[in-house]
Coordinates of C-alpha atoms and ligand atoms in Angstrom, one line a residue:
A1 CA -24.6 -27.1 -41.1
R2 CA -23.0 -28.4 -44.3
L3 CA -21.7 -25.7 -46.6
R4 CA -24.5 -24.7 -49.0
Q5 CA -25.7 -21.4 -50.5
E6 CA -28.5 -21.2 -48.0
S7 CA -26.2 -21.8 -45.0
L8 CA -23.8 -19.0 -45.9
S9 CA -25.5 -16.5 -43.8
K10 CA -25.1 -18.7 -40.7
L11 CA -21.3 -18.9 -41.0
P12 CA -19.2 -17.2 -38.3
T13 CA -18.4 -13.5 -39.2
T14 CA -14.7 -14.4 -39.3
V15 CA -15.4 -16.4 -42.5
K16 CA -15.6 -14.1 -45.6
T17 CA -18.4 -15.0 -48.0
P18 CA -19.5 -13.8 -51.5
M19 CA -21.0 -10.3 -51.5
Y20 CA -22.5 -10.8 -55.0
E21 CA -25.8 -12.5 -55.8
R22 CA -24.8 -15.9 -57.1
T23 CA -28.1 -16.4 -58.9
D24 CA -27.3 -13.4 -61.1
L25 CA -24.0 -14.9 -62.4
T26 CA -23.9 -16.2 -65.9
P27 CA -21.3 -18.6 -67.4
G28 CA -18.3 -17.4 -69.4
I29 CA -15.6 -19.9 -68.6
V30 CA -15.5 -23.7 -68.9
H31 CA -12.7 -25.1 -66.9
I32 CA -11.4 -28.6 -67.6
G33 CA -9.4 -30.4 -64.8
L34 CA -11.1 -28.9 -61.8
G35 CA -8.7 -29.9 -59.2
N36 CA -7.4 -28.0 -56.2
F37 CA -5.2 -25.6 -58.0
H38 CA -7.8 -24.1 -60.2
R39 CA -10.0 -23.3 -57.1
A40 CA -7.2 -21.6 -55.2
H41 CA -5.9 -19.7 -58.2
Q42 CA -8.0 -18.8 -61.2
A43 CA -11.3 -19.1 -59.3
W44 CA -9.8 -16.8 -56.6
Y45 CA -9.1 -14.1 -59.2
I46 CA -12.5 -14.3 -60.7
H47 CA -14.1 -14.2 -57.2
R48 CA -12.1 -11.1 -56.3
L49 CA -13.5 -9.4 -59.5
M50 CA -17.0 -10.5 -58.6
Q51 CA -16.6 -9.0 -55.1
Q52 CA -15.8 -5.7 -56.8
G53 CA -19.1 -6.0 -58.8
L54 CA -17.2 -7.0 -62.0
A55 CA -17.1 -10.1 -64.2
H56 CA -20.6 -11.4 -63.2
D57 CA -20.9 -12.8 -66.8
W58 CA -17.6 -14.8 -66.3
A59 CA -18.8 -17.4 -63.9
I60 CA -17.0 -20.8 -64.1
V61 CA -18.5 -24.1 -65.2
G62 CA -16.4 -27.0 -64.1
A63 CA -15.6 -30.1 -66.2
G64 CA -13.4 -33.1 -66.2
V65 CA -12.5 -35.9 -68.7
R66 CA -11.3 -38.4 -66.2
S67 CA -13.7 -40.8 -64.6
Y68 CA -12.4 -40.1 -61.1
D69 CA -13.4 -36.4 -61.4
A70 CA -16.9 -37.7 -60.7
V71 CA -16.1 -37.8 -57.0
M72 CA -15.1 -34.1 -56.9
R73 CA -18.1 -33.3 -59.0
E74 CA -20.5 -34.9 -56.5
R75 CA -18.8 -33.2 -53.6
L76 CA -19.0 -29.8 -55.2
L77 CA -22.5 -30.1 -56.5
A78 CA -23.6 -31.1 -53.0
Q79 CA -22.3 -27.8 -51.7
D80 CA -23.7 -25.6 -54.6
C81 CA -20.1 -25.4 -56.1
L82 CA -18.9 -23.3 -53.2
T83 CA -15.3 -23.7 -52.1
T84 CA -13.7 -22.8 -48.8
L85 CA -10.2 -21.5 -49.4
I86 CA -8.0 -21.7 -46.4
E87 CA -5.1 -19.3 -46.5
L88 CA -1.9 -20.6 -44.8
G89 CA -0.3 -17.4 -43.6
P90 CA 2.6 -16.9 -41.2
N91 CA 0.1 -15.8 -38.6
G92 CA -2.2 -18.8 -38.9
M93 CA -5.1 -19.9 -41.0
S94 CA -8.1 -17.9 -42.3
A95 CA -11.1 -19.1 -44.3
E96 CA -13.0 -17.6 -47.1
V97 CA -15.9 -19.1 -49.1
I98 CA -15.8 -18.3 -52.8
G99 CA -18.6 -18.8 -55.3
P100 CA -17.6 -18.0 -58.9
M101 CA -18.2 -21.5 -60.0
I102 CA -21.9 -22.2 -60.8
D103 CA -22.0 -25.7 -62.2
Y104 CA -20.0 -28.9 -62.8
L105 CA -20.8 -30.8 -66.0
P106 CA -21.3 -34.6 -65.9
I107 CA -18.3 -36.7 -66.5
E108 CA -19.1 -38.8 -69.6
E109 CA -17.1 -41.1 -71.8
N110 CA -18.0 -39.3 -75.0
N111 CA -17.9 -35.8 -73.4
A112 CA -21.2 -34.8 -74.9
A113 CA -22.1 -32.3 -72.1
L114 CA -18.7 -30.8 -72.2
I115 CA -18.8 -30.3 -76.0
H116 CA -22.2 -28.8 -75.7
A117 CA -21.1 -26.3 -73.1
M118 CA -18.0 -25.3 -75.0
A119 CA -20.0 -24.8 -78.2
D120 CA -22.3 -22.4 -76.3
P121 CA -21.8 -18.8 -77.5
A122 CA -21.7 -17.7 -73.8
T123 CA -18.5 -19.7 -73.3
R124 CA -15.7 -17.3 -74.3
I125 CA -12.8 -18.9 -72.4
V126 CA -12.0 -22.6 -72.0
S127 CA -9.3 -22.9 -69.4
L128 CA -7.4 -26.0 -68.3
T129 CA -5.4 -27.5 -65.5
V130 CA -4.9 -31.1 -66.7
T131 CA -1.3 -31.5 -65.3
E132 CA 1.9 -31.4 -67.2
G133 CA 1.5 -35.0 -68.1
G134 CA -1.9 -34.3 -69.7
Y135 CA -0.6 -32.7 -72.9
F136 CA 0.4 -35.9 -74.8
L137 CA 3.9 -34.7 -75.2
D138 CA 6.3 -37.3 -76.7
A139 CA 9.0 -38.0 -74.0
N140 CA 11.8 -37.9 -76.6
S141 CA 11.0 -35.0 -78.8
G142 CA 8.7 -32.9 -76.5
A143 CA 6.3 -32.6 -79.5
F144 CA 2.7 -33.6 -79.6
D145 CA 2.3 -37.4 -79.6
F146 CA 0.1 -38.1 -82.6
D147 CA 0.6 -41.8 -82.1
H148 CA -0.9 -42.0 -78.6
A149 CA -3.9 -44.4 -78.5
D150 CA -6.3 -41.7 -77.1
I151 CA -5.2 -39.2 -79.7
R152 CA -5.7 -41.7 -82.6
H153 CA -9.0 -42.6 -81.1
D154 CA -10.1 -39.0 -81.1
A155 CA -8.9 -38.4 -84.7
E156 CA -10.9 -41.4 -85.8
N157 CA -14.0 -40.6 -83.8
P158 CA -14.1 -36.8 -83.7
N159 CA -17.7 -36.8 -82.4
Q160 CA -17.0 -39.2 -79.5
P161 CA -13.7 -37.8 -78.2
R162 CA -12.1 -39.1 -75.0
T163 CA -9.5 -36.3 -74.4
A164 CA -10.0 -32.7 -73.4
F165 CA -8.4 -31.7 -76.7
G166 CA -10.7 -33.9 -78.8
A167 CA -13.7 -32.3 -77.0
M168 CA -12.3 -28.9 -77.7
V169 CA -11.9 -29.7 -81.4
A170 CA -15.5 -31.0 -81.5
A171 CA -16.9 -27.9 -79.8
L172 CA -14.9 -25.6 -82.1
R173 CA -16.2 -27.5 -85.2
R174 CA -19.7 -26.8 -84.0
R175 CA -18.9 -23.1 -83.3
R176 CA -17.5 -22.8 -86.8
A177 CA -20.6 -24.4 -88.4
E178 CA -22.8 -22.0 -86.4
C179 CA -20.7 -19.0 -87.5
L180 CA -19.5 -18.3 -84.0
N181 CA -16.0 -17.1 -82.9
P182 CA -13.7 -19.6 -81.4
F183 CA -13.2 -19.4 -77.6
T184 CA -9.9 -18.5 -76.1
A185 CA -8.1 -21.6 -74.9
L186 CA -6.1 -20.8 -71.7
S187 CA -3.7 -23.4 -70.3
C188 CA -2.9 -22.9 -66.6
D189 CA -0.5 -25.8 -66.3
N190 CA 3.1 -25.5 -65.4
L191 CA 4.6 -25.9 -68.8
Q192 CA 6.9 -23.5 -70.5
G193 CA 5.0 -21.9 -73.4
N194 CA 1.8 -23.6 -72.2
G195 CA -0.3 -21.7 -74.7
T196 CA 1.8 -22.7 -77.6
I197 CA 1.8 -26.3 -76.5
L198 CA -2.0 -26.2 -76.1
R199 CA -2.3 -24.7 -79.6
N200 CA -0.2 -27.5 -81.0
C201 CA -2.4 -30.1 -79.3
V202 CA -5.7 -28.7 -80.4
V203 CA -4.7 -27.6 -83.9
G204 CA -2.6 -30.7 -84.4
L205 CA -5.5 -33.0 -83.4
A206 CA -8.0 -31.1 -85.6
R207 CA -5.7 -31.4 -88.6
M208 CA -5.8 -35.2 -88.3
S209 CA -9.5 -35.2 -89.1
D210 CA -10.3 -31.9 -90.7
P211 CA -7.5 -29.7 -92.0
E212 CA -9.8 -26.8 -92.8
L213 CA -11.1 -26.7 -89.3
A214 CA -7.5 -26.8 -88.1
N215 CA -6.6 -23.7 -90.2
W216 CA -9.6 -21.9 -88.9
I217 CA -8.7 -22.6 -85.3
D218 CA -5.1 -21.7 -85.9
R219 CA -6.0 -18.4 -87.6
R220 CA -9.0 -17.3 -85.5
G221 CA -8.4 -18.9 -82.1
A222 CA -6.3 -17.7 -79.3
F223 CA -4.0 -19.6 -77.0
P224 CA -2.4 -17.2 -74.6
N225 CA 0.7 -18.3 -72.8
S226 CA 0.5 -17.9 -69.0
M227 CA 2.5 -18.4 -65.9
V228 CA 0.7 -19.5 -62.8
D229 CA 2.1 -19.5 -59.3
C230 CA 0.6 -20.4 -55.9
I231 CA 1.5 -23.4 -53.8
V232 CA -1.7 -25.5 -53.3
P233 CA -1.2 -28.7 -51.3
A234 CA -3.4 -31.7 -51.7
T235 CA -6.4 -31.7 -49.4
T236 CA -6.1 -34.0 -46.3
D237 CA -8.7 -35.2 -43.7
Q238 CA -6.8 -33.0 -41.3
L239 CA -7.6 -29.9 -43.5
V240 CA -11.3 -30.9 -43.5
S241 CA -11.2 -30.9 -39.7
Q242 CA -9.3 -27.7 -39.5
C243 CA -11.9 -26.1 -41.9
R244 CA -14.7 -27.3 -39.5
A245 CA -12.8 -25.8 -36.6
L246 CA -12.8 -22.5 -38.5
G247 CA -16.6 -22.8 -38.7
V248 CA -17.2 -24.3 -42.2
D249 CA -18.3 -27.9 -42.8
D250 CA -16.8 -28.2 -46.3
R251 CA -16.0 -31.7 -47.5
A252 CA -13.6 -30.4 -50.2
P253 CA -11.8 -27.4 -48.9
V254 CA -8.6 -26.1 -50.5
S255 CA -5.6 -24.7 -48.7
H256 CA -3.1 -22.3 -50.3
E257 CA -0.1 -20.2 -49.5
N258 CA -0.4 -16.4 -49.0
F259 CA 1.2 -15.7 -52.3
R260 CA -0.2 -15.7 -55.8
Q261 CA 1.0 -14.7 -59.2
W262 CA -0.6 -15.0 -62.7
V263 CA 1.1 -13.6 -65.7
I264 CA -0.9 -13.9 -68.9
E265 CA -0.2 -13.0 -72.5
D266 CA -2.8 -10.5 -73.4
A267 CA -4.1 -12.3 -76.5
F268 CA -7.7 -13.3 -76.1
C269 CA -10.0 -13.8 -79.1
A270 CA -13.4 -13.4 -77.4
G271 CA -13.0 -11.0 -74.6
R272 CA -11.7 -11.5 -71.1
P273 CA -12.4 -10.5 -67.5
P274 CA -10.5 -7.3 -66.4
L275 CA -8.0 -9.4 -64.5
E276 CA -5.5 -6.5 -64.2
N277 CA -8.0 -5.1 -61.6
V278 CA -7.1 -7.9 -59.3
R279 CA -3.3 -7.8 -59.9
A280 CA -2.9 -10.4 -62.6
I281 CA -0.2 -9.3 -64.9
L282 CA -1.3 -8.9 -68.5
T283 CA 1.9 -8.6 -70.6
N284 CA 3.6 -9.6 -73.8
N285 CA 6.7 -10.9 -72.0
V286 CA 5.4 -14.0 -70.2
H287 CA 8.5 -15.8 -71.2
G288 CA 10.8 -13.9 -68.8
Y289 CA 8.7 -14.5 -65.8
E290 CA 8.1 -18.1 -66.8
T291 CA 11.7 -19.1 -67.2
M292 CA 12.6 -17.7 -63.8
K293 CA 9.7 -19.4 -62.1
L294 CA 9.9 -22.8 -63.8
R295 CA 13.6 -23.1 -63.3
I296 CA 14.0 -21.7 -59.8
L297 CA 10.7 -22.6 -58.2
N298 CA 9.6 -25.7 -60.0
G299 CA 13.1 -26.9 -60.6
G300 CA 13.9 -26.1 -56.9
H301 CA 10.8 -28.2 -55.9
Q302 CA 12.3 -31.2 -57.7
L303 CA 15.7 -30.7 -56.1
L304 CA 14.0 -31.0 -52.7
A305 CA 11.3 -33.5 -53.2
N306 CA 13.2 -36.4 -54.8
V307 CA 15.9 -36.6 -52.1
G308 CA 13.3 -35.7 -49.5
E309 CA 11.3 -38.8 -50.5
V310 CA 14.4 -41.0 -50.4
L311 CA 15.3 -39.7 -46.9
S312 CA 11.6 -39.9 -45.6
V313 CA 11.3 -36.1 -45.1
P314 CA 7.6 -35.6 -45.2
T315 CA 7.1 -32.0 -46.5
I316 CA 8.9 -29.3 -48.4
A317 CA 9.1 -27.1 -45.3
D318 CA 10.7 -30.0 -43.5
C319 CA 13.3 -30.2 -46.4
M320 CA 14.0 -26.5 -45.8
K321 CA 14.9 -27.4 -42.2
D322 CA 17.3 -30.2 -43.1
P323 CA 20.8 -28.7 -43.4
D324 CA 22.0 -31.3 -45.9
I325 CA 19.1 -30.8 -48.2
V326 CA 19.3 -27.0 -48.0
A327 CA 23.0 -27.1 -48.7
F328 CA 22.4 -29.1 -51.8
F329 CA 19.5 -26.9 -52.9
R330 CA 21.4 -23.7 -52.5
K331 CA 24.6 -24.8 -54.2
V332 CA 22.7 -26.1 -57.2
Q333 CA 20.6 -23.0 -57.4
F334 CA 23.5 -20.5 -57.2
E335 CA 26.0 -22.4 -59.3
E336 CA 24.0 -24.2 -61.9
I337 CA 20.5 -22.7 -62.2
L338 CA 20.7 -18.9 -61.5
P339 CA 23.6 -18.3 -63.9
H340 CA 21.4 -19.3 -66.8
V341 CA 18.3 -17.4 -65.8
E342 CA 17.7 -13.8 -67.0
A343 CA 16.1 -11.4 -64.6
A344 CA 12.4 -10.8 -65.2
P345 CA 11.0 -7.3 -65.0
E346 CA 11.2 -5.8 -61.5
T347 CA 13.3 -8.6 -59.9
T348 CA 16.7 -10.3 -60.1
A349 CA 17.1 -14.0 -60.1
S350 CA 18.7 -14.0 -56.6
E351 CA 16.0 -11.8 -55.2
Y352 CA 13.5 -14.3 -56.6
L353 CA 15.4 -17.2 -55.1
E354 CA 15.2 -15.5 -51.7
L355 CA 11.4 -15.2 -52.1
I356 CA 11.1 -18.8 -53.1
E357 CA 13.2 -20.0 -50.1
S358 CA 10.9 -18.2 -47.7
R359 CA 7.8 -19.6 -49.4
F360 CA 9.2 -23.1 -49.3
A361 CA 10.1 -22.7 -45.6
N362 CA 6.5 -21.7 -44.6
T363 CA 5.7 -24.5 -42.0
A364 CA 2.0 -23.6 -42.3
I365 CA 2.0 -25.3 -45.7
H366 CA 1.9 -29.1 -45.4
D367 CA 3.0 -29.7 -49.0
T368 CA 4.2 -33.3 -49.2
T369 CA 7.4 -34.3 -50.9
R370 CA 5.3 -37.0 -52.5
R371 CA 2.9 -34.5 -54.2
V372 CA 5.8 -32.4 -55.4
A373 CA 7.8 -35.5 -56.6
F374 CA 4.7 -36.8 -58.4
D375 CA 5.0 -37.0 -62.3
G376 CA 8.7 -36.6 -62.4
S377 CA 8.6 -37.9 -66.0
A378 CA 7.0 -34.7 -67.0
R379 CA 8.5 -32.4 -64.3
H380 CA 12.2 -33.2 -64.8
P381 CA 12.1 -32.5 -68.5
G382 CA 10.1 -29.3 -67.9
F383 CA 11.9 -27.9 -64.8
L384 CA 15.4 -29.3 -64.4
L385 CA 16.6 -30.5 -67.8
P386 CA 16.5 -27.0 -69.4
S387 CA 19.0 -25.8 -66.8
L388 CA 21.1 -28.9 -67.3
R389 CA 21.1 -28.3 -71.1
D390 CA 22.2 -24.7 -70.7
A391 CA 24.9 -25.7 -68.2
L392 CA 26.3 -28.3 -70.5
A393 CA 26.1 -26.0 -73.5
S394 CA 28.0 -23.3 -71.8
G395 CA 30.6 -25.6 -70.4
S396 CA 29.8 -24.7 -66.8
S397 CA 29.2 -27.0 -63.8
A398 CA 26.3 -29.5 -64.1
N399 CA 27.5 -31.7 -61.3
G400 CA 24.7 -30.9 -58.8
L401 CA 22.1 -31.3 -61.6
A402 CA 23.5 -34.7 -62.3
L403 CA 23.1 -35.5 -58.6
A404 CA 19.5 -34.3 -58.8
E405 CA 18.9 -36.7 -61.6
A406 CA 20.5 -39.5 -59.6
F407 CA 18.2 -38.7 -56.7
W408 CA 15.2 -39.0 -59.0
C409 CA 16.5 -42.4 -60.3
R410 CA 17.1 -43.5 -56.7
M411 CA 13.5 -42.5 -55.7
C412 CA 12.0 -44.4 -58.7
A413 CA 13.6 -47.6 -57.4
G414 CA 10.6 -47.4 -55.0
I415 CA 12.2 -47.8 -51.6
R416 CA 13.4 -45.2 -49.2
E417 CA 16.7 -45.4 -47.3
D418 CA 14.9 -46.5 -44.2
G419 CA 13.5 -49.5 -46.1
S420 CA 9.9 -48.2 -46.5
E421 CA 8.1 -48.4 -49.8
I422 CA 7.5 -45.5 -52.2
T423 CA 4.2 -46.3 -53.8
P424 CA 3.8 -45.5 -57.6
N425 CA 4.2 -41.8 -58.1
D426 CA 4.2 -41.3 -61.8
P427 CA 2.0 -42.2 -64.8
Q428 CA 5.1 -43.9 -66.2
W429 CA 6.0 -45.5 -62.9
E430 CA 6.2 -49.1 -64.1
S431 CA 8.9 -48.4 -66.6
L432 CA 10.7 -45.8 -64.4
N433 CA 10.7 -48.3 -61.6
S434 CA 12.1 -51.2 -63.5
T435 CA 14.7 -49.0 -65.2
A436 CA 15.7 -47.5 -61.9
K437 CA 16.2 -50.9 -60.4
A438 CA 18.3 -52.1 -63.3
S439 CA 20.3 -48.8 -63.2
K440 CA 21.7 -49.7 -59.8
A441 CA 24.1 -52.0 -61.5
D442 CA 24.3 -50.1 -64.8
P443 CA 23.6 -46.4 -64.4
E444 CA 23.8 -45.8 -68.2
L445 CA 20.4 -47.5 -68.5
W446 CA 18.7 -44.6 -66.8
L447 CA 20.2 -42.2 -69.3
E448 CA 19.0 -44.3 -72.2
Q449 CA 15.4 -43.1 -71.5
G450 CA 13.9 -40.7 -73.9
F451 CA 14.1 -37.7 -71.5
Y452 CA 17.8 -37.6 -71.9
S453 CA 18.1 -38.1 -75.7
G454 CA 20.0 -35.6 -77.8
D455 CA 22.3 -33.3 -76.0
F456 CA 22.5 -35.3 -72.7
G457 CA 23.2 -38.8 -74.0
I458 CA 26.3 -37.6 -75.8
S459 CA 27.7 -35.6 -72.9
T460 CA 30.2 -37.8 -71.1
Q461 CA 30.7 -35.1 -68.5
F462 CA 27.0 -35.6 -67.6
S463 CA 26.8 -39.3 -67.9
N464 CA 30.1 -39.8 -65.9
A465 CA 28.9 -37.5 -63.1
F466 CA 25.5 -39.2 -63.0
A467 CA 27.0 -42.7 -62.8
R468 CA 29.4 -41.6 -60.1
W469 CA 26.6 -40.1 -58.0
L470 CA 24.1 -43.0 -58.4
T471 CA 26.8 -45.5 -57.3
L472 CA 27.7 -43.3 -54.3
I473 CA 24.1 -43.0 -53.3
W474 CA 23.5 -46.7 -53.4
Q475 CA 26.8 -47.5 -51.6
R476 CA 26.9 -44.8 -49.0
G477 CA 23.6 -43.1 -48.9
S478 CA 22.1 -39.8 -50.1
R479 CA 23.6 -37.7 -47.2
A480 CA 27.1 -38.9 -48.1
A481 CA 26.5 -37.9 -51.7
I482 CA 25.4 -34.4 -50.7
A483 CA 28.4 -34.1 -48.4
E484 CA 30.7 -35.0 -51.2
Y485 CA 29.0 -32.5 -53.6
V486 CA 29.0 -29.7 -51.1
A487 CA 32.7 -30.3 -50.1
N488 CA 34.1 -30.8 -53.6
G489 CA 32.3 -28.2 -55.5
S490 CA 31.8 -28.0 -59.1
T491 CA 34.0 -30.6 -60.6
Ligands
NAD1 P1 -5.3 -32.1 -58.7 O1 -4.8 -33.5 -58.6 O2 -6.1 -31.5 -57.6 O3 -6.2 -32.0 -60.0 C1 -5.7 -32.4 -61.3 C2 -6.8 -32.3 -62.3 O4 -6.2 -32.7 -63.6 C3 -7.9 -33.3 -62.0 O5 -9.1 -32.7 -62.4 C4 -7.6 -34.5 -63.0 O6 -8.7 -35.2 -63.4 C5 -7.0 -33.7 -64.2 N1 -6.1 -34.6 -65.0 C6 -5.0 -35.2 -64.6 N2 -4.5 -35.9 -65.6 C7 -5.2 -35.6 -66.7 C8 -5.2 -35.9 -68.0 N3 -4.2 -36.7 -68.5 N4 -6.2 -35.4 -68.9 C9 -7.1 -34.6 -68.4 N5 -7.2 -34.3 -67.1 C10 -6.3 -34.7 -66.3 O7 -4.0 -31.3 -59.0 P2 -3.8 -29.7 -58.9 O8 -3.2 -29.3 -57.6 O9 -5.1 -29.0 -59.2 O10 -2.8 -29.4 -60.0 C11 -3.1 -29.5 -61.4 C12 -2.1 -28.7 -62.2 O11 -2.1 -27.4 -61.8 C13 -0.6 -29.2 -61.9 O12 -0.2 -30.3 -62.6 C14 0.1 -27.9 -62.4 O13 0.3 -28.0 -63.8 C15 -0.8 -26.8 -62.0 N6 -0.3 -26.1 -60.8 C16 -0.5 -26.7 -59.6 C17 0.1 -26.1 -58.5 C18 -0.1 -26.6 -57.1 O14 0.6 -26.1 -56.2 N7 -1.0 -27.5 -56.8 C19 0.8 -24.9 -58.6 C20 1.0 -24.4 -59.9 C21 0.4 -25.0 -61.0

């Protein structure tokens, strides 16, 4: 039978199910951008609390601001917002149905239902996973892009907002008018200082139409920084079949690795679930954890995925079996990333790298190089360029990071070394693709893009290395470039 509340009792006993009465749950969280990651991460933590008899007033209401979210909405509503999580452990797969989500709001152009739900006094947290590219950050300055057409639209039409941030501002305006507290706005995207970035988006947008409201949000609201970690591959048809083989007919299951971390700044303005009971880390030093994770794990992902795509290596675990790619990955990590990362509490950077390598090598996880390479225009600036900046500033080697940028450029040319096509893989694909093609003859063109402005553009050490690598990749191939880098070290 299809997964539904009423069919839960008929599932095989090997599938764990909610022990709480779902009809007793009341909403506390509105989540915008209800993709796979949220269901395997935040929803998993809330579910664990609910299993302990806690947080029953913190149920999740899903929402989206993109028209294509309607597909996910329909699928989830058809199964009473239940999700099957499939854990990909070293000893095989196991399935668990979780139920902390109780509704999914309609997707509307003016976001009326979303605004209404966020203005409701029961909503005490609005959380988001809208991807790194969803924060309207200017590619050059990294600051909020006030000139973006959608942002200008929302500033001019504050009651008919298109963006998540416009909807949040509209809801906060209502809450203020009704003498309610603001909700806590919690970003769960992979951005360094994601809470501060979210604050700048929301307060910045509010200021464009209503400065007093902006001050109120800034003073009374809360935007905790958080670091999220769990590898959650995109769902494939194969996963849907595997889920059925485990006994659950779920049309939208989510798989995830058997590791999870959530480090959150303990700064909420309207209460929070007792997340420390389920091993989330509530701390005032998110930054330390975050730098380590974004640079070693997320930066490491980019090291593997770009060259992996160019060489037609399907998954991250496959990359970890490729001796050339691993040699490149290790050398860049040890010589150019780790030296600039401070240890976080309880672990050193090299212990952390060891953990990451074993997670990446987990063959149970079918995490495609394509998914990981997606959105490089946001991921390179967030995950690799900070290491590059530190390496250049300290005068140490940046040769391998220059090679990583050259692999990204090579990938954006849209064709693999075996001649197959790489289909558009970035919101800015058109411009990346044409710049990448033109850079084949003139590598400097790639470095004239906004991501590299400031410190990078003026570093001849970096631009020379980049040009040399890109030329070598085009002339003799990616493996030859890696061989040269590994043999010649940190020139
Ligand atoms: P997904 O594709 O399943 O879902 C993405 C969601 O973001 C969708 O609901 C989509 O509509 C929404 N979205 C995309 N662009 C948007 C925009 N411009 N404005 C508003 N909404 C937008 O992806 P996912 O696996 O859920 O990952 C989402 C984010 O979660 C990642 O970008 C990352 O920041 C974070 N994350 C993911 C993983 C992972 O392994 N998947 C791990 C850590 C963190």
